[in-house]
Amino acid sequence: MAKVLSKKGIAILGATGSIGTQALDVIRAFPNTFEAIVLTC
């Protein structure tokens, strides 16, 4: 039986800060695993 993988929705509070931009880099690196749902600055 095939394993169904679903994306994890991520909310990033403070997306313009250093930790927020690093989190966005991780989401970009793993587009099949993570999806940015909410971004705040």
JSON list of C-alpha atoms in Angstrom, two decimals:
[
{"chain": "A", "resi": 1, "resn": "MET", "atom": "CA", "xyz": [0.00, 0.00, 0.00]},
{"chain": "A", "resi": 2, "resn": "ALA", "atom": "CA", "xyz": [1.37, 3.43, -0.94]},
{"chain": "A", "resi": 3, "resn": "LYS", "atom": "CA", "xyz": [2.04, 5.93, 1.81]},
{"chain": "A", "resi": 4, "resn": "VAL", "atom": "CA", "xyz": [0.13, 9.20, 1.39]},
{"chain": "A", "resi": 5, "resn": "LEU", "atom": "CA", "xyz": [2.21, 12.21, 2.32]},
{"chain": "A", "resi": 6, "resn": "SER", "atom": "CA", "xyz": [0.57, 15.48, 3.18]},
{"chain": "A", "resi": 7, "resn": "LYS", "atom": "CA", "xyz": [2.14, 18.90, 3.49]},
{"chain": "A", "resi": 8, "resn": "LYS", "atom": "CA", "xyz": [2.46, 20.51, 6.89]},
{"chain": "A", "resi": 9, "resn": "GLY", "atom": "CA", "xyz": [0.97, 24.00, 6.99]},
{"chain": "A", "resi": 10, "resn": "ILE", "atom": "CA", "xyz": [3.28, 26.48, 8.70]},
{"chain": "A", "resi": 11, "resn": "ALA", "atom": "CA", "xyz": [2.46, 29.89, 10.19]},
{"chain": "A", "resi": 12, "resn": "ILE", "atom": "CA", "xyz": [5.46, 32.22, 10.38]},
{"chain": "A", "resi": 13, "resn": "LEU", "atom": "CA", "xyz": [5.06, 35.14, 12.77]},
{"chain": "A", "resi": 14, "resn": "GLY", "atom": "CA", "xyz": [7.74, 37.69, 11.99]},
{"chain": "A", "resi": 15, "resn": "ALA", "atom": "CA", "xyz": [8.59, 36.49, 8.49]},
{"chain": "A", "resi": 16, "resn": "THR", "atom": "CA", "xyz": [10.87, 39.47, 7.84]},
{"chain": "A", "resi": 17, "resn": "GLY", "atom": "CA", "xyz": [13.19, 38.74, 10.77]},
{"chain": "A", "resi": 18, "resn": "SER", "atom": "CA", "xyz": [16.22, 36.47, 10.66]},
{"chain": "A", "resi": 19, "resn": "ILE", "atom": "CA", "xyz": [14.44, 33.40, 12.05]},
{"chain": "A", "resi": 20, "resn": "GLY", "atom": "CA", "xyz": [11.43, 34.00, 9.81]},
{"chain": "A", "resi": 21, "resn": "THR", "atom": "CA", "xyz": [13.56, 34.23, 6.67]},
{"chain": "A", "resi": 22, "resn": "GLN", "atom": "CA", "xyz": [15.39, 31.04, 7.68]},
{"chain": "A", "resi": 23, "resn": "ALA", "atom": "CA", "xyz": [12.05, 29.28, 8.14]},
{"chain": "A", "resi": 24, "resn": "LEU", "atom": "CA", "xyz": [11.02, 30.41, 4.65]},
{"chain": "A", "resi": 25, "resn": "ASP", "atom": "CA", "xyz": [14.30, 29.03, 3.29]},
{"chain": "A", "resi": 26, "resn": "VAL", "atom": "CA", "xyz": [13.44, 25.63, 4.79]},
{"chain": "A", "resi": 27, "resn": "ILE", "atom": "CA", "xyz": [9.95, 25.75, 3.25]},
{"chain": "A", "resi": 28, "resn": "ARG", "atom": "CA", "xyz": [11.48, 26.59, -0.15]},
{"chain": "A", "resi": 29, "resn": "ALA", "atom": "CA", "xyz": [13.97, 23.73, 0.21]},
{"chain": "A", "resi": 30, "resn": "PHE", "atom": "CA", "xyz": [11.20, 21.20, 0.95]},
{"chain": "A", "resi": 31, "resn": "PRO", "atom": "CA", "xyz": [8.16, 22.30, -1.09]},
{"chain": "A", "resi": 32, "resn": "ASN", "atom": "CA", "xyz": [6.59, 18.83, -0.99]},
{"chain": "A", "resi": 33, "resn": "THR", "atom": "CA", "xyz": [6.75, 18.72, 2.81]},
{"chain": "A", "resi": 34, "resn": "PHE", "atom": "CA", "xyz": [5.91, 22.25, 4.01]},
{"chain": "A", "resi": 35, "resn": "GLU", "atom": "CA", "xyz": [3.54, 25.00, 2.93]},
{"chain": "A", "resi": 36, "resn": "ALA", "atom": "CA", "xyz": [3.47, 28.55, 4.29]},
{"chain": "A", "resi": 37, "resn": "ILE", "atom": "CA", "xyz": [-0.12, 29.24, 5.34]},
{"chain": "A", "resi": 38, "resn": "VAL", "atom": "CA", "xyz": [0.23, 32.45, 7.38]},
{"chain": "A", "resi": 39, "resn": "LEU", "atom": "CA", "xyz": [2.94, 35.12, 7.17]},
{"chain": "A", "resi": 40, "resn": "THR", "atom": "CA", "xyz": [3.17, 38.21, 9.35]},
{"chain": "A", "resi": 41, "resn": "CYS", "atom": "CA", "xyz": [5.87, 40.87, 9.50]}
]
